[in-house]
Structures are given as structure tokens and as C-alpha cells.
Coordinates of C-alpha atoms and ligand atoms in Angstrom, one line a residue:
M29 CA -0.1 -0.1 0.1
T30 CA 1.7 3.4 -0.7
N31 CA 1.5 5.9 1.9
I32 CA -0.9 8.8 2.0
P33 CA 0.7 12.1 1.2
V34 CA 1.3 14.3 4.5
L35 CA 1.2 18.3 3.9
D36 CA 2.8 19.5 6.9
G37 CA 2.5 22.7 8.5
H38 CA 6.1 23.6 9.6
N39 CA 9.6 22.6 9.2
D40 CA 13.0 24.0 9.6
T41 CA 14.8 22.2 7.4
L42 CA 16.2 25.3 5.1
L43 CA 17.8 26.8 8.7
K44 CA 19.5 23.4 9.1
L45 CA 20.9 23.1 5.5
R46 CA 22.2 26.5 5.2
F47 CA 23.5 26.9 9.1
P48 CA 24.0 23.5 10.4
E49 CA 25.7 22.7 13.8
R50 CA 29.3 21.4 13.7
G51 CA 29.2 17.6 12.0
E52 CA 25.7 18.1 10.8
E53 CA 26.1 19.4 7.0
R54 CA 24.0 17.4 5.0
N55 CA 22.7 17.2 1.3
F56 CA 19.1 17.2 0.9
F57 CA 19.0 14.9 -2.2
E58 CA 20.9 12.1 -0.2
R59 CA 19.6 10.2 2.6
S60 CA 21.2 11.2 6.0
D61 CA 20.7 10.0 9.5
V62 CA 21.2 13.5 10.6
G63 CA 18.0 15.6 11.2
H64 CA 14.5 14.8 10.0
I65 CA 13.7 15.7 6.1
D66 CA 15.7 14.9 3.0
L67 CA 14.4 13.8 -0.5
P68 CA 14.9 9.9 0.3
R69 CA 13.2 10.0 3.9
A70 CA 10.5 12.3 2.5
R71 CA 9.8 9.6 -0.2
E72 CA 10.0 6.9 1.9
G73 CA 7.3 8.5 4.7
G74 CA 4.9 10.0 2.3
F75 CA 6.1 13.4 3.2
G76 CA 4.5 15.4 0.4
G77 CA 5.8 18.7 1.2
G78 CA 4.5 21.7 3.6
F79 CA 5.4 25.2 5.0
F80 CA 9.4 25.4 4.5
A81 CA 10.2 28.1 7.3
C82 CA 12.6 30.9 7.1
Y83 CA 13.5 31.2 10.4
V84 CA 16.4 33.7 11.6
R85 CA 18.3 32.9 15.2
N86 CA 19.4 35.7 17.5
P87 CA 23.1 36.4 16.4
E88 CA 24.2 35.7 20.1
N89 CA 22.5 35.0 23.3
D90 CA 19.5 33.2 21.8
G91 CA 17.1 33.1 24.7
W92 CA 16.0 29.8 23.7
T93 CA 19.4 28.0 23.1
E94 CA 21.6 29.3 25.7
E95 CA 21.3 26.9 28.6
S96 CA 22.1 29.7 30.9
A97 CA 18.8 31.2 29.9
L98 CA 16.8 28.5 31.0
T99 CA 15.1 28.3 34.6
L100 CA 14.2 24.8 35.7
T101 CA 11.7 25.0 38.2
K102 CA 10.1 22.0 40.1
T103 CA 7.3 21.8 37.8
G104 CA 8.9 23.3 34.7
Y105 CA 11.0 25.8 32.6
E106 CA 11.1 29.4 31.8
V107 CA 13.1 30.5 29.1
A108 CA 14.3 34.4 29.5
D109 CA 12.8 36.1 26.9
A110 CA 14.7 36.5 23.4
P111 CA 15.6 40.0 22.4
P112 CA 14.1 41.7 19.0
L113 CA 16.4 41.2 15.8
D114 CA 17.7 43.8 13.8
P115 CA 15.5 43.8 10.9
V116 CA 18.3 44.3 8.3
Y117 CA 20.1 41.7 9.7
A118 CA 17.0 39.1 9.7
R119 CA 16.0 40.1 6.5
S120 CA 19.8 39.4 5.0
K121 CA 19.5 36.1 6.8
A122 CA 16.2 35.5 5.5
D123 CA 17.0 36.0 2.0
E124 CA 19.8 33.3 2.5
L125 CA 17.2 30.7 3.4
V126 CA 14.9 32.1 0.4
G127 CA 18.0 31.1 -2.1
V128 CA 18.1 27.8 -0.3
L129 CA 14.8 26.8 -1.1
F130 CA 15.2 28.0 -4.8
D131 CA 18.6 26.3 -5.1
L132 CA 16.7 23.0 -4.1
E133 CA 14.2 23.2 -6.5
A134 CA 16.5 24.3 -9.4
E135 CA 18.5 21.5 -8.5
S136 CA 15.6 19.0 -7.8
E137 CA 15.1 18.1 -11.4
D138 CA 11.3 18.6 -11.0
E139 CA 11.3 16.4 -7.7
L140 CA 10.8 19.5 -5.6
E141 CA 8.3 22.5 -6.6
V142 CA 7.8 25.8 -4.7
V143 CA 4.0 26.1 -5.0
R144 CA 2.0 29.6 -5.0
T145 CA -1.5 28.1 -5.5
A146 CA -3.6 25.4 -3.8
R147 CA -4.3 23.7 -7.4
E148 CA -0.3 23.5 -7.7
I149 CA -0.1 21.9 -4.5
E150 CA -2.9 19.4 -5.4
S151 CA -1.3 18.3 -8.6
C152 CA 2.5 17.9 -6.6
L153 CA 0.5 15.3 -4.4
S154 CA -1.2 13.5 -7.1
E155 CA 2.2 13.6 -8.9
G156 CA 4.5 12.8 -6.1
V157 CA 6.2 16.0 -6.6
L158 CA 7.4 17.5 -3.1
A159 CA 5.5 20.9 -2.5
A160 CA 7.2 23.6 -1.0
I161 CA 5.5 26.5 0.7
L162 CA 7.6 29.7 1.5
H163 CA 6.8 30.6 5.0
F164 CA 8.5 33.8 7.0
E165 CA 8.7 32.8 10.9
G166 CA 8.5 36.3 12.2
A167 CA 7.7 39.5 10.1
E168 CA 11.0 41.1 11.2
N169 CA 12.2 39.2 8.3
L170 CA 10.7 41.6 5.8
G171 CA 13.4 43.9 6.6
P172 CA 12.9 47.3 8.0
D173 CA 10.1 48.2 5.4
P174 CA 6.7 46.2 5.6
G175 CA 6.3 47.4 2.2
A176 CA 8.7 44.5 1.1
L177 CA 5.7 42.1 1.7
E178 CA 4.7 42.8 -1.9
D179 CA 7.8 41.9 -3.7
L180 CA 8.1 38.7 -1.8
Y181 CA 4.7 37.6 -2.6
E182 CA 5.8 38.3 -6.3
V183 CA 9.0 36.1 -5.4
G184 CA 6.5 33.2 -3.6
L185 CA 6.3 33.9 -0.2
R186 CA 2.7 32.7 0.8
S187 CA 2.7 32.6 4.4
L188 CA 4.0 34.6 7.3
G189 CA 4.1 34.5 11.2
L190 CA 3.7 37.8 12.4
V191 CA 6.2 36.8 15.1
W192 CA 8.7 34.1 16.6
S193 CA 8.6 34.2 20.3
R194 CA 10.1 37.3 20.6
P195 CA 8.9 41.1 20.2
N196 CA 9.2 42.9 16.8
A197 CA 7.5 45.9 15.5
Y198 CA 4.4 44.2 14.8
A199 CA 3.6 42.1 17.7
H200 CA 5.0 40.0 20.7
G201 CA 5.9 36.3 20.5
V202 CA 5.2 34.2 23.7
P203 CA 8.4 33.2 25.3
F204 CA 8.6 29.3 25.7
R205 CA 7.5 28.8 29.8
F206 CA 5.8 25.8 31.4
P207 CA 3.3 25.7 32.9
S208 CA 2.2 29.1 31.5
P209 CA -0.8 30.8 29.8
S210 CA -0.3 32.1 26.6
D211 CA -1.4 35.7 27.8
T212 CA 2.0 36.7 28.0
G213 CA 2.0 40.4 26.9
P214 CA 0.7 43.1 24.6
G215 CA -1.4 43.0 21.5
L216 CA -0.5 43.7 18.3
T217 CA 0.9 47.3 17.3
D218 CA -0.6 49.6 14.5
A219 CA 1.8 48.6 12.3
G220 CA 1.1 45.0 13.1
K221 CA -2.5 45.4 12.5
E222 CA -1.8 47.3 9.1
L223 CA 0.2 44.0 8.2
V224 CA -2.6 41.7 8.9
R225 CA -4.7 44.0 6.6
E226 CA -1.9 43.9 3.8
C227 CA -1.5 39.9 4.3
N228 CA -5.6 39.8 3.7
R229 CA -5.3 42.2 0.5
L230 CA -2.3 39.8 -1.0
G231 CA -3.8 36.4 0.1
V232 CA -0.8 35.5 2.3
L233 CA -1.5 33.2 5.1
L234 CA -1.2 34.6 8.7
D235 CA 0.1 32.0 11.0
L236 CA -0.7 32.5 14.7
S237 CA 1.7 29.8 16.0
H238 CA 4.3 31.8 18.6
L239 CA 1.9 34.5 18.8
N240 CA 0.7 35.9 22.4
E241 CA -3.0 35.6 23.3
R242 CA -3.8 39.3 22.9
G243 CA -2.2 39.2 19.6
F244 CA -4.4 36.3 18.5
W245 CA -7.3 38.4 19.5
D246 CA -6.4 41.3 17.9
V247 CA -5.9 39.2 14.6
A248 CA -9.2 37.6 15.0
S249 CA -10.9 40.6 15.3
I250 CA -9.3 42.3 12.0
T251 CA -8.4 39.3 9.3
E252 CA -11.1 37.8 6.7
T253 CA -9.2 34.7 6.2
P254 CA -9.6 31.8 8.6
L255 CA -7.7 31.6 11.6
V256 CA -4.5 29.3 11.5
A257 CA -1.9 27.9 13.6
T258 CA 0.4 25.7 11.8
H259 CA 2.3 24.4 14.5
S260 CA 0.6 24.0 17.9
N261 CA -1.2 21.9 20.0
A262 CA -3.7 22.0 22.8
H263 CA -3.2 23.8 25.9
A264 CA -5.8 21.5 28.0
L265 CA -3.3 18.5 27.4
C266 CA -0.1 20.5 27.6
P267 CA 0.1 23.8 29.3
T268 CA 2.8 25.4 27.7
S269 CA 2.7 28.9 26.5
R270 CA 2.9 27.9 23.0
N271 CA -0.2 25.9 23.0
L272 CA -3.7 27.0 22.3
T273 CA -6.5 27.5 25.0
D274 CA -10.0 26.2 24.3
S275 CA -11.2 29.6 23.6
Q276 CA -8.5 30.3 20.9
L277 CA -9.6 26.8 19.6
D278 CA -13.2 27.8 19.2
A279 CA -12.3 30.8 17.3
I280 CA -10.3 28.9 14.8
R281 CA -13.3 26.3 14.2
D282 CA -15.7 29.4 14.3
S283 CA -13.4 31.0 11.5
D284 CA -13.3 27.9 9.6
G285 CA -9.2 28.0 10.4
M286 CA -7.1 25.1 11.0
V287 CA -4.5 23.6 13.7
G288 CA -1.4 21.9 12.6
V289 CA -0.3 19.3 15.7
N290 CA 3.3 19.7 16.6
F291 CA 5.4 16.5 17.3
A292 CA 7.8 18.6 19.7
V293 CA 7.7 16.4 22.7
S294 CA 7.6 19.4 25.1
F295 CA 4.7 20.7 23.5
L296 CA 2.9 17.3 23.6
R297 CA 3.7 15.4 27.0
G298 CA 1.6 16.7 30.1
D299 CA 4.7 17.2 32.1
G300 CA 6.2 19.6 29.1
R301 CA 9.5 17.6 29.8
E302 CA 11.9 17.2 26.3
E303 CA 11.9 13.7 26.3
V304 CA 12.3 11.9 23.0
D305 CA 10.7 8.5 24.8
T306 CA 7.2 10.0 24.4
P307 CA 4.7 7.6 22.5
L308 CA 2.9 8.3 19.4
E309 CA -0.2 8.1 21.5
D310 CA 0.5 11.5 22.8
I311 CA 0.4 12.8 19.4
V312 CA -2.9 11.1 18.8
S313 CA -4.3 12.6 22.0
H314 CA -3.7 16.0 20.8
V315 CA -5.2 15.3 17.3
D316 CA -8.0 13.6 19.2
Y317 CA -8.8 16.4 21.3
L318 CA -8.3 19.0 18.9
V319 CA -10.8 17.2 16.2
E320 CA -13.4 17.0 19.1
R321 CA -12.9 20.8 19.6
V322 CA -12.5 22.0 16.1
G323 CA -13.9 19.3 13.6
I324 CA -12.2 16.7 11.7
E325 CA -12.2 19.2 9.0
R326 CA -9.8 21.8 10.9
V327 CA -6.7 19.5 11.8
G328 CA -3.8 18.7 10.4
F329 CA 0.0 18.2 11.0
G330 CA 2.9 20.8 11.7
S331 CA 5.6 18.1 12.5
D332 CA 8.4 20.9 13.6
F333 CA 11.0 18.5 11.9
D334 CA 14.3 20.1 12.1
G335 CA 13.1 22.3 14.6
A336 CA 12.4 20.1 17.5
K337 CA 12.8 17.4 19.1
V338 CA 10.0 14.6 18.0
P339 CA 8.9 11.0 19.6
R340 CA 11.5 8.4 19.0
E341 CA 9.1 6.4 17.1
I342 CA 8.6 8.8 14.5
G343 CA 12.3 9.5 14.1
D344 CA 12.2 11.9 11.0
A345 CA 9.8 11.8 8.1
S346 CA 10.6 8.3 7.1
G347 CA 8.6 7.4 10.1
L348 CA 5.3 9.0 9.4
P349 CA 3.5 5.9 8.3
R350 CA 3.9 4.7 11.9
L351 CA 1.9 7.7 13.1
I352 CA -0.8 7.5 10.7
S353 CA -0.9 3.2 11.6
A354 CA -1.2 4.6 15.5
M355 CA -4.6 6.9 14.5
R356 CA -6.6 3.9 14.8
G357 CA -10.1 5.8 15.5
Y358 CA -10.0 7.3 11.8
D359 CA -11.5 6.0 8.7
A360 CA -9.4 6.3 5.3
A361 CA -11.4 9.4 4.3
A362 CA -10.7 11.1 7.7
L363 CA -6.9 10.3 7.6
R364 CA -6.8 12.1 3.9
K365 CA -8.7 15.1 5.6
L366 CA -5.8 15.1 8.3
S367 CA -3.1 14.0 6.3
H368 CA -3.4 16.9 3.6
G369 CA -7.1 17.3 2.5
N370 CA -7.7 19.9 5.5
W371 CA -4.4 22.1 4.8
V372 CA -5.4 22.1 0.7
R373 CA -8.8 23.5 1.7
V374 CA -7.4 26.2 3.9
L375 CA -4.9 27.4 1.6
H376 CA -7.5 27.6 -1.0
E377 CA -9.6 29.7 1.1
T378 CA -6.7 31.9 2.4
W379 CA -4.6 32.4 -0.9
R380 CA -7.8 32.5 -3.1
R381 CA -6.4 30.5 -6.1
Ligands
ZN413 ZN1 8.1 27.6 15.5

């Protein structure tokens, strides 16, 4: 039996290809044991493509990676707030990551395509071409002038997260905390509200993952498109600042939006621990909870491959069939929706093409 293709809400593969840790260099077209996604492992697991994030690290003292900034408490952790990025720096690094994606497309001999319409995604999925959606994780990546969004749209940008987990000129991201509410700071700035309208005008998906709660509600009150969190889970099952509360989920349901279930173990586990010996059932529990809350039409995957620690049983993109087999409560039609159909639907509605 061939695998059901998975269209996925989030990966950090471009970052890992362009800026690998020492000894973790790899070629996307050769099978590797490093990281989570390369073309051979994608084919093996039925990874049909998804959102390829351009994420720019803080140049130094990154609040997330500096161990000194992580405070462990008896019941959880708190990571010091990452400082804002210089938008000129952010844009130059983001451009390097965009370059990596288009180089992959050029070198792939038609095996990877940067997609700009929902119809292009459908034909990629049916022909076995890897469909790559260009996504910016943090609007500081646009550079100092938000007007750059229109030029980047022409290049192929189709998805924008207003923030990563740090503040910028548009909004405030949630710092990584457990246990914690996601209500961690102020809402959108005026520039942020303007950027939401501009995304609506162009047909760019607005990603709400990493946005704090007040920012979320500001977007919800302005946007005319479905509310989408590409890689977040249920706060009720894992109370990290990065997950969505029931009232946020209800708003996503009411807007006919979408949640991509994140495989990061620390956003899955009830104890929030970064432990790869986390059963696949923990992912299934989040899928079940979200389906119950927002409906079978509004849940998909947002793996965070190459950006997070995932359960050992999945391992990497080649392990996706093991997850699909663990989802015993869903028939073939439901599995097609969860694996790719819902993403295609919401992108069609958002991009309007
Ligand atoms: Zn992320």
C-alpha cells in the first residue's frame, strides 16, 4: 500500500541546511541520519511537502538555545525572553534561506516545486512532487520596510508568522514557558494591524503559532481569512505558552480555520519535558482532542521537523506511516483530511487561488 501523502504545517529544514551545527552538514538529495527531512526520507514516509520556514536565530545570546537562560523549576521551565532582531540583519539571513529553497527547486530536476496556489499543491501531491510553501517565521524577516511583503509575494512568499517567540515591530511572541498561559504580553502594534490587512489583500496566510494571546485576539478581530496556527497543540493537554487554549480553538473553529499538530515532545507531553521517549499516542491524543473541539475538517499536522525533538518512534519524515497507523480511530477519508486535505482546503480559501 502506498502511503497517504502528508502536507505538513512546519519544518525548519532550510535553517538546518544553510546553518548546520558542526558535524551536521547534509545534502537534501541524499539519505542522511542527521535531522528529519531529506528527499529520500520524505519519499519513504510519504512526506508530500508543506511549509518551509525561514527562521532567523538571534546572532548571540539566543534566549532559547543558551542553556544559562533556561530556568528549571520543580514543575517546569522558563526561558528568558529572546531580544528583538535587527530587521536589516533578519532580512539578509531570511534572503539566504529563501535562496536555499529556490536552489533546492532548481537542483531537484522537478522533484521539488515551490508552490503558489492550492491547485499547484494538489497536482504535486498527485504526481509525487514535493510541494514547498515559502513561509517567514517572524515579520522582522521582511526587513525595515513592511512594504517588502508585496515584492516577496511576487517571489513566492505565501505564509507569514507575525512573530517568532520574541517581540518585533508588529507583535509580541510568547516566550517558552511551562506551565504558563499564552497571555504573556500586549497585542498587535498599529504596524501589526496594518500588516494583517496587507496579508488579507495579497492573499498571504497569517500564521498564529508563536503569537501571544492578546495578539491572537487582535488578528481574530481584523482578519477576513480563516484563523490558522501551523504548529501548535492543545493547552488543555500540555499547558505550555506555545499551545492553544480552548477559547482560541473555538475561534479557529468558528473562522473555519486550522491547527497543525506539532510533534515537539515538549508541546505534547502533559509534563512538558523534552523527552524523546514519548509515545505516538501522545500525538494521537492531541489530534483526538483537537478534532473533538474544532472538527475533523480543521486539524492537520505541523511536525516542526528539523526544529524540535520529536518522539523516537517517528524519528524523522520516514516514520510518518507509523504515526498514521497509530491513528486507529480514523477511517481512510478522515486520514486523508488530516494528512493533507484540510491544509489544501484552508490554503485554497486563504490564497483564493
Ligand atoms: Zn516555530
